[in-house]
mmCIF file of C-alpha atoms and ligand atoms in Angstrom:
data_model
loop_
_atom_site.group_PDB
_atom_site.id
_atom_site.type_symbol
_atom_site.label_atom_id
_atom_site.label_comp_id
_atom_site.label_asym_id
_atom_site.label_seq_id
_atom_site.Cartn_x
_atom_site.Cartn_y
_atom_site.Cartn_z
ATOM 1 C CA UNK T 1 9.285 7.662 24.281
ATOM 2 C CA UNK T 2 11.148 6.994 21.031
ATOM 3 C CA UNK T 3 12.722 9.436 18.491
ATOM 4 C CA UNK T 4 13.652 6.709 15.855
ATOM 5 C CA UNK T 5 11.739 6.355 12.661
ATOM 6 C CA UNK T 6 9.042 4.566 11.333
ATOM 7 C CA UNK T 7 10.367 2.991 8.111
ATOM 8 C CA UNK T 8 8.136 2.364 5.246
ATOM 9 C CA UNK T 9 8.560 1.099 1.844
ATOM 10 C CA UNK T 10 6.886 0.374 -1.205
ATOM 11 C CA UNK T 11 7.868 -0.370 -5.070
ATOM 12 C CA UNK T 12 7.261 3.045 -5.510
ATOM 13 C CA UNK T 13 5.260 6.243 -4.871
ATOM 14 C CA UNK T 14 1.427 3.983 -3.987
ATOM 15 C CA UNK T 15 2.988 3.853 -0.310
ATOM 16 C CA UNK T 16 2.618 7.157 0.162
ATOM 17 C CA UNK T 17 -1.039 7.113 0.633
ATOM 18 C CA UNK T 18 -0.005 4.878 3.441
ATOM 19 C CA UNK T 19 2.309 7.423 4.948
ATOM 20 C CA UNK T 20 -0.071 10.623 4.616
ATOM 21 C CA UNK T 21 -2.486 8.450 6.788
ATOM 22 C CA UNK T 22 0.027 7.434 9.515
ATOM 23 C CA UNK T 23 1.425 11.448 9.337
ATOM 24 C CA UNK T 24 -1.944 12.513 9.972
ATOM 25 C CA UNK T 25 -2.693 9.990 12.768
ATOM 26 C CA UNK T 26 1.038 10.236 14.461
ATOM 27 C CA UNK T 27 2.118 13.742 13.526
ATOM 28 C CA UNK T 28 5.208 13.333 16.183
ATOM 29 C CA UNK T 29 6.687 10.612 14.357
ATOM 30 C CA UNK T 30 9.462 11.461 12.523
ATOM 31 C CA UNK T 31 9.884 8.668 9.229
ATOM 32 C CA UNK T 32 11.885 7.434 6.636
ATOM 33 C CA UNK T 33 10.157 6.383 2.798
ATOM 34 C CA UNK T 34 11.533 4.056 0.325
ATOM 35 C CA UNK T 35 10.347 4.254 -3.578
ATOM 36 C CA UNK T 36 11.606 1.514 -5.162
ATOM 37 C CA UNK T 37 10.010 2.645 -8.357
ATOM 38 C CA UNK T 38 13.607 1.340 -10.196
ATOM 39 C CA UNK T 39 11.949 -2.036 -9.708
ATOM 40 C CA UNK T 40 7.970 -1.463 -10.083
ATOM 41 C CA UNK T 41 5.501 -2.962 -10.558
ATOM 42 C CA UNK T 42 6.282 -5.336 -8.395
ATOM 43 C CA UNK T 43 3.107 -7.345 -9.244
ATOM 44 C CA UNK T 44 4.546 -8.909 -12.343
ATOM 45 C CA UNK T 45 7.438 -10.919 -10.505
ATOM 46 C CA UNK T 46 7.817 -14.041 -8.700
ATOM 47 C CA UNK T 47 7.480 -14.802 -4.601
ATOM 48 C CA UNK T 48 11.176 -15.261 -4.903
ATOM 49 C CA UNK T 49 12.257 -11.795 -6.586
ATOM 50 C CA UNK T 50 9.337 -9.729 -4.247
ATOM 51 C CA UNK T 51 10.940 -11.233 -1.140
ATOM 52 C CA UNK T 52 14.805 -10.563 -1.959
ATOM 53 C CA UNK T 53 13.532 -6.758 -2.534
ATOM 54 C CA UNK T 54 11.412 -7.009 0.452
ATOM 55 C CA UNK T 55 14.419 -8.201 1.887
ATOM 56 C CA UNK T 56 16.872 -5.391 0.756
ATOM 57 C CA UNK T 57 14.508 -2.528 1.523
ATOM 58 C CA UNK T 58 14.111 -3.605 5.009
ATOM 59 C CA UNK T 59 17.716 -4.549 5.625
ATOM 60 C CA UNK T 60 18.185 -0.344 4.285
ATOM 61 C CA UNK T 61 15.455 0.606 6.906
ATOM 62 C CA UNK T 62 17.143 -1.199 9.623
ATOM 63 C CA UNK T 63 20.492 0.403 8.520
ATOM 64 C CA UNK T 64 19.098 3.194 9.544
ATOM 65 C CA UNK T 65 17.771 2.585 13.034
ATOM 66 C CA UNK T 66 14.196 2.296 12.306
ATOM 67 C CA UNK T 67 11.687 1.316 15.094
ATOM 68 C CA UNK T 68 8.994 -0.396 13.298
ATOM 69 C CA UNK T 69 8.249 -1.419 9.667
ATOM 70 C CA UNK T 70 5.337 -0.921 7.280
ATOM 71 C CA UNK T 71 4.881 -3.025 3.932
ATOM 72 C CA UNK T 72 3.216 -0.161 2.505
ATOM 73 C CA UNK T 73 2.763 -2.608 -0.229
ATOM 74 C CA UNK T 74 0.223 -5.268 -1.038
ATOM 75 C CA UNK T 75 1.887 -7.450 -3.154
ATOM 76 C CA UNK T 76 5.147 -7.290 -1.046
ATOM 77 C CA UNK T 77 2.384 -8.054 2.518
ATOM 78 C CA UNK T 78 0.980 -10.703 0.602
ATOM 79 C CA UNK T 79 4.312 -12.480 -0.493
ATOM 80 C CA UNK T 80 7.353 -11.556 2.122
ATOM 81 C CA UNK T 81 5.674 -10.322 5.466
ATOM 82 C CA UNK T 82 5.677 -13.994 7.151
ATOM 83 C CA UNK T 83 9.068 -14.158 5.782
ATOM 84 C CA UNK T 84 10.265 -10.545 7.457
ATOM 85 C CA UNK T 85 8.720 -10.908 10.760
ATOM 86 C CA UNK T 86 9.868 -14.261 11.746
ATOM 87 C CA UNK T 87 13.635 -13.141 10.249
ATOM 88 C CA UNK T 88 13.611 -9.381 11.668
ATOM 89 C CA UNK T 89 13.482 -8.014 15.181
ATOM 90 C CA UNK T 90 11.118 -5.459 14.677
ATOM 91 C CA UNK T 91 7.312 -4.918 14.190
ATOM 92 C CA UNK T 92 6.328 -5.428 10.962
ATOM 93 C CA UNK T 93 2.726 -3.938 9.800
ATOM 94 C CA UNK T 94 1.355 -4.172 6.331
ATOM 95 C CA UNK T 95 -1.652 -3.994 4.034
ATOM 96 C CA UNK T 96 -3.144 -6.903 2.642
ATOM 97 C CA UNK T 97 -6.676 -6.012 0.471
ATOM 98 C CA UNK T 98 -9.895 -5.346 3.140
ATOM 99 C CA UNK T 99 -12.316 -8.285 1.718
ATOM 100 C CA UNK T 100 -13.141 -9.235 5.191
ATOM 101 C CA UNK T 101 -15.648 -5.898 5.617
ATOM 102 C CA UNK T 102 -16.606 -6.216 1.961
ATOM 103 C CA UNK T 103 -17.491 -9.442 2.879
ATOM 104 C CA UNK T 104 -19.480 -8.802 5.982
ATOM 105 C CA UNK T 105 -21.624 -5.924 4.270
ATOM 106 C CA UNK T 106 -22.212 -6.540 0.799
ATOM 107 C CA UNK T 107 -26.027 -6.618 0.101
ATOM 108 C CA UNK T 108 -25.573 -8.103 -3.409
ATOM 109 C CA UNK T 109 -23.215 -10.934 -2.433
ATOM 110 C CA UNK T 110 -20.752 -9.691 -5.208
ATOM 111 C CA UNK T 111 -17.510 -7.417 -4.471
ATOM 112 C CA UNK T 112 -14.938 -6.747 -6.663
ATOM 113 C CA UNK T 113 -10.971 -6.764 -5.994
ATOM 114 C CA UNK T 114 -8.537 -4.600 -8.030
ATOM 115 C CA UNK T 115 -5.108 -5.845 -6.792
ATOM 116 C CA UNK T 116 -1.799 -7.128 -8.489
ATOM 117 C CA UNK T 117 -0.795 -10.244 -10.142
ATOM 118 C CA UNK T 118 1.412 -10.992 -7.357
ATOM 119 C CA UNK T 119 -1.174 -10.229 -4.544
ATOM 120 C CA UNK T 120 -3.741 -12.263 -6.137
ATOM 121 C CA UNK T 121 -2.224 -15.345 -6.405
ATOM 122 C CA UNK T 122 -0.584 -15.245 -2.857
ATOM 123 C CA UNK T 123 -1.334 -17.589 -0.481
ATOM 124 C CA UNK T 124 -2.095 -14.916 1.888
ATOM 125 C CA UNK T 125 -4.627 -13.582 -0.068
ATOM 126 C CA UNK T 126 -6.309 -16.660 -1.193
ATOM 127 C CA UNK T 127 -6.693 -18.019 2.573
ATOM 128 C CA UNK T 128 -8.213 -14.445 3.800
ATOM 129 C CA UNK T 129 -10.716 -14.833 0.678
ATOM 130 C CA UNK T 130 -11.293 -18.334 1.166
ATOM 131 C CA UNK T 131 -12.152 -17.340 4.922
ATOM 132 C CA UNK T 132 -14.557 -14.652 4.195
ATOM 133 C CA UNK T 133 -16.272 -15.205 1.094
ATOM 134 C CA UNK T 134 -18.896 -17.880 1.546
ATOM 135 C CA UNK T 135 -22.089 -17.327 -0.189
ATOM 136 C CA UNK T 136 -20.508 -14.571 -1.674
ATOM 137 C CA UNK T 137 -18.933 -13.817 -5.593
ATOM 138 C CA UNK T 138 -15.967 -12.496 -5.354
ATOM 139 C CA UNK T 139 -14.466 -10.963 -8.865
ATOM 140 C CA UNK T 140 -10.922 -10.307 -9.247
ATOM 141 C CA UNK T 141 -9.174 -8.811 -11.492
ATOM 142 C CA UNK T 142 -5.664 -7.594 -12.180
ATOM 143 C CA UNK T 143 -4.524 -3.897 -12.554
ATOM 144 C CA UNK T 144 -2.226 -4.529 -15.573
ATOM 145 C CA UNK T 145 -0.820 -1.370 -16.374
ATOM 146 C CA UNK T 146 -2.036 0.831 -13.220
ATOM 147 C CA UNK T 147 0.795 0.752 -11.000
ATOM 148 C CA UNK T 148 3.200 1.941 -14.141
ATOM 149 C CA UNK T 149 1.092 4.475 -15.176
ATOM 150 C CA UNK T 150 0.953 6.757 -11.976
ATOM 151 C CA UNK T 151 5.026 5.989 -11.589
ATOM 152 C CA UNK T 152 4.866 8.021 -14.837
ATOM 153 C CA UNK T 153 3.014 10.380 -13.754
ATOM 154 C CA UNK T 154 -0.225 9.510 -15.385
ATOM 155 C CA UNK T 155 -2.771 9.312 -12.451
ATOM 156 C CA UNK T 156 -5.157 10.990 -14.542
ATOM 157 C CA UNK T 157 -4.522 10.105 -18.298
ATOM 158 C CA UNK T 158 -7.381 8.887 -20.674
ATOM 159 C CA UNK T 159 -5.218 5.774 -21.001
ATOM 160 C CA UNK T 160 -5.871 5.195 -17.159
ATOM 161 C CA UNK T 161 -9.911 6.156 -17.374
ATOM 162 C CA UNK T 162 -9.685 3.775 -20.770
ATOM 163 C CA UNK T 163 -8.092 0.908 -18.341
ATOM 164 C CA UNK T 164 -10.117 1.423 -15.639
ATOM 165 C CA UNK T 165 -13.428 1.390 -17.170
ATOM 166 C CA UNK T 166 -11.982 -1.768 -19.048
ATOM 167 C CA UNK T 167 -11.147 -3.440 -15.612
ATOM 168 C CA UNK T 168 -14.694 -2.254 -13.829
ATOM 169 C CA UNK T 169 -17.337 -2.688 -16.497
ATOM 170 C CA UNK T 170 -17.561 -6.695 -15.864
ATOM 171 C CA UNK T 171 -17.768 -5.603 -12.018
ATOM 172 C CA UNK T 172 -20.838 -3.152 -12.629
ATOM 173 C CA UNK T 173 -22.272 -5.576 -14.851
ATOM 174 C CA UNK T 174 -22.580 -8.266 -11.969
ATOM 175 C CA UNK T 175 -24.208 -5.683 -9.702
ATOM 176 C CA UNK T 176 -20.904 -5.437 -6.759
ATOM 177 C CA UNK T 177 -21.888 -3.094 -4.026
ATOM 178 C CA UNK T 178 -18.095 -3.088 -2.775
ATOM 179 C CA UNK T 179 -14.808 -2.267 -4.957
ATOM 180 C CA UNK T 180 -11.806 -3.331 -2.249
ATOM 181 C CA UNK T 181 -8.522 -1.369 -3.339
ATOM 182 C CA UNK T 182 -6.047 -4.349 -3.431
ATOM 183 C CA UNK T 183 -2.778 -1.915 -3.844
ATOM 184 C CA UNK T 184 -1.834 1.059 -2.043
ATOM 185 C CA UNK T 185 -0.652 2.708 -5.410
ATOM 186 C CA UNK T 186 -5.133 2.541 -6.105
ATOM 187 C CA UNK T 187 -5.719 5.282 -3.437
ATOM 188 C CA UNK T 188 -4.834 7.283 -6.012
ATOM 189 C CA UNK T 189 -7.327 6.722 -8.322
ATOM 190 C CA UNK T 190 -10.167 7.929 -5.735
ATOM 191 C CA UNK T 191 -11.496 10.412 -8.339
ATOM 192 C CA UNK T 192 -11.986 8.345 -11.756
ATOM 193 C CA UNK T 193 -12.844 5.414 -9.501
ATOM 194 C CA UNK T 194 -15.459 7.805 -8.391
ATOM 195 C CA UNK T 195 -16.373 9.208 -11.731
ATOM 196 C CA UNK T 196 -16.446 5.434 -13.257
ATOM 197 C CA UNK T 197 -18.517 3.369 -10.368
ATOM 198 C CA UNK T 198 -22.255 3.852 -9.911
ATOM 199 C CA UNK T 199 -22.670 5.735 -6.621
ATOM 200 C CA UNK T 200 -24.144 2.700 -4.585
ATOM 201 C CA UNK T 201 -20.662 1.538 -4.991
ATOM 202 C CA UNK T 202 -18.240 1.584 -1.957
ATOM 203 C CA UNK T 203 -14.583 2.228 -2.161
ATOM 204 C CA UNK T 204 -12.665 0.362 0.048
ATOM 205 C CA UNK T 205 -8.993 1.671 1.416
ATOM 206 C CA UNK T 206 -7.035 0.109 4.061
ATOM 207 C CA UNK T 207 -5.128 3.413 4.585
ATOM 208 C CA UNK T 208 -6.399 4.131 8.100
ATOM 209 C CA UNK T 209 -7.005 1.210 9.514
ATOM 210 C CA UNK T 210 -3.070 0.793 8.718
ATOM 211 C CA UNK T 211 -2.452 3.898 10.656
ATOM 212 C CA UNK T 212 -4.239 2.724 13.643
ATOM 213 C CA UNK T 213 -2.551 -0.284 13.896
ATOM 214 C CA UNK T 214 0.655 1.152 13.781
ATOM 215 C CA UNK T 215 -0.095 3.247 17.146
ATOM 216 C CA UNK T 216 -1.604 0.410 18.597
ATOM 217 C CA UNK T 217 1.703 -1.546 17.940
ATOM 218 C CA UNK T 218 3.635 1.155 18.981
ATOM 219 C CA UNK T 219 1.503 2.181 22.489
ATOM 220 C CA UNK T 220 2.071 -1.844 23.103
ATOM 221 C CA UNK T 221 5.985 -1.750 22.438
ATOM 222 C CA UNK T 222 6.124 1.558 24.160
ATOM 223 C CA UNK T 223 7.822 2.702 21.210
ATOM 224 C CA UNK T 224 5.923 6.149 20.683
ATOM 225 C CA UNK T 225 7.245 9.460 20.114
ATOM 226 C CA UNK T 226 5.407 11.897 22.335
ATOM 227 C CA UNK T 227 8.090 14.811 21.977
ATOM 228 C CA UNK T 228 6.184 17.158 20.842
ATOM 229 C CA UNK T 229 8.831 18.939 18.126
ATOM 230 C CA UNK T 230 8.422 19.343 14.030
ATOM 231 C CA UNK T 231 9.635 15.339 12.767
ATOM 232 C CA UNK T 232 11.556 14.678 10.117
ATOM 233 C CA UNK T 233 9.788 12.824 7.374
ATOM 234 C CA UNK T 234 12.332 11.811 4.879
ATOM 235 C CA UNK T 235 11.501 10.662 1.411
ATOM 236 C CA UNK T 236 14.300 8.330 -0.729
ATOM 237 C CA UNK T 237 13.688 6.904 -4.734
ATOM 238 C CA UNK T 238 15.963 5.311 -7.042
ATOM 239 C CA UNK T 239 14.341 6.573 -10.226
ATOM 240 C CA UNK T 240 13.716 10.105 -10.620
ATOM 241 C CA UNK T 241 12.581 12.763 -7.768
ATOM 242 C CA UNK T 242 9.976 14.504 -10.278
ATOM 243 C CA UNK T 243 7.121 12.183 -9.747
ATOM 244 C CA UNK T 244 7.483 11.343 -5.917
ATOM 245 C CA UNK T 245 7.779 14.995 -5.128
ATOM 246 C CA UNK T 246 4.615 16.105 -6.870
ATOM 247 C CA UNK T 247 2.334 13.182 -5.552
ATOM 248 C CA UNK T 248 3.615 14.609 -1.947
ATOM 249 C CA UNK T 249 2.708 17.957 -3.366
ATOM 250 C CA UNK T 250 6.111 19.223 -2.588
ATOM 251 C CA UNK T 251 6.045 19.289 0.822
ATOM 252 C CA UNK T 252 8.921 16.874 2.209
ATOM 253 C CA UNK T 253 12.518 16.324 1.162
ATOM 254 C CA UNK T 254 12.755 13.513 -1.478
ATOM 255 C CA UNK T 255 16.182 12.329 -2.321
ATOM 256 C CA UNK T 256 17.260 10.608 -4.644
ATOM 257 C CA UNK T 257 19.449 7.165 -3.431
ATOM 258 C CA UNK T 258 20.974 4.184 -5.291
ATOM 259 C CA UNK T 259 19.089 1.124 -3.239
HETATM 260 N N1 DGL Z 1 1.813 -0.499 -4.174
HETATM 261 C C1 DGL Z 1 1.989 -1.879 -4.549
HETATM 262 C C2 DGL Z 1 0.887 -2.712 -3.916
HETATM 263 O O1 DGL Z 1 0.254 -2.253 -2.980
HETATM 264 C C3 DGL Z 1 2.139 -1.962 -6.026
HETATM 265 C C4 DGL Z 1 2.673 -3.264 -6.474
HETATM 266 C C5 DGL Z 1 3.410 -3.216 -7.752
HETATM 267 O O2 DGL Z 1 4.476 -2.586 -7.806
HETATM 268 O O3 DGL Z 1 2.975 -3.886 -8.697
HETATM 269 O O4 DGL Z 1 0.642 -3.835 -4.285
#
């Protein structure tokens, strides 16, 4: 039994789909969230500048006692987690985009991928791909624009329906079956993506499976917290609280820090 918290991170609010999965799966677990939004979209920079803020948000984490780690960020998975876990002595679990299932089920041999710059040019990403998609088309494509658009606030805007239907047309047009959500910030887009996509189309998330790795992990380490008591869930950004607070519907304490 363990009362420290699970520390999370993203570069900005997209994590947060991550952490209302692992609330709901561990509701004992008390947690700490960091919105680097000051430096989103991460998906524009280099491996080098995506691993020194990997690198700083963790270091903040573990300044804080936390037991475990999640990269509740595919572009920071894809580019720093080798780097974290072989520097860092705690579990590290993150999201990297679900092709592998995609893969495995498609019916039409073509899937799309919606993911960042930075995600889809990792190494990481390229060997999972290269593992999984024989025989099959994979189309990517970047999410220019997405990721800054819901740190303003715009989930919902015309100018994100105009982007998306920009980014999926070429996808419907080759017949996919699967769209795999390559960024956690996506899980946000559920309804247009809904709206947009023909309804054969599946909508793949890695939200879940993320949260039932992370009790796996912790079971293993014996790391879990079993009290039974209400946890503190604890919500930092270095931009303004405005936007973090109303994705979490105002239900947690969001602070704003200087990370
Ligand atoms: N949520 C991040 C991800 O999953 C967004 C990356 C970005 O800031 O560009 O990739």
């Amino acid at each position: 039994m363990n009362t420290q918290p699970i520390g999370i991170f993203d570069s900005g609010i997209g994590g947060t789909s991550i952490f209302k999965e692992i609330h709901a799966f561990l509701p004992n677990e008390n947690s700490i969230y960091l919105a680097d939004s000051k430096h989103a979209p991460y998906g524009n920079k280099s491996k080098q500048e995506i691993l020194a803020l990997s690198i700083k948000n963790t270091e903040y984490l573990l300044s804080k006692n936390c037991k475990l780690i999640v990269v509740a960020c595919n572009t920071a998975t894809t580019n720093a987690i080798s780097y974290l876990r072989s520097t860092y002595d705690v579990p590290f679990i993150g999201i990297e985009p679900a092709i592998k299932p995609a893969a495995l089920n498609t019916q039409t041999k073509t899937i799309g991928i919606l993911a960042t710059k930075g995600t889809l040019a990792s190494d990481l990403f390229h060997k999972t791909t290269d593992l999984y998609s024989n025989g099959i088309e994979v189309i990517e494509q970047i999410g220019e624009g997405i990721v800054t658009l819901i740190e303003e606030g715009k989930v919902s805007s015309n100018e994100m329906k105009a982007l998306l239907i920009e980014y999926l047309q070429p996808m419907i047009n080759a017949n996919i079956d699967y769209l795999v959500l390559g960024c956690t910030h996506y899980s946000y887009l559920m309804p247009l993506l809904l709206d947009i996509l023909p309804k054969h189309v599946k909508i793949i998330d890695s939200g879940l499976a993320v949260a039932k790795q992370i009790k796996e992990i912790l079971d293993q380490n014996q790391l879990e917290n079993s009290i039974s008591k209400t946890p503190e869930n604890l919500f930092y950004t270095n931009t303004n609280t405005i936007v973090l607070n109303d994705i979490l519907d105002g239900k947690f304490k969001v602070e704003l820090l200087d990370f």
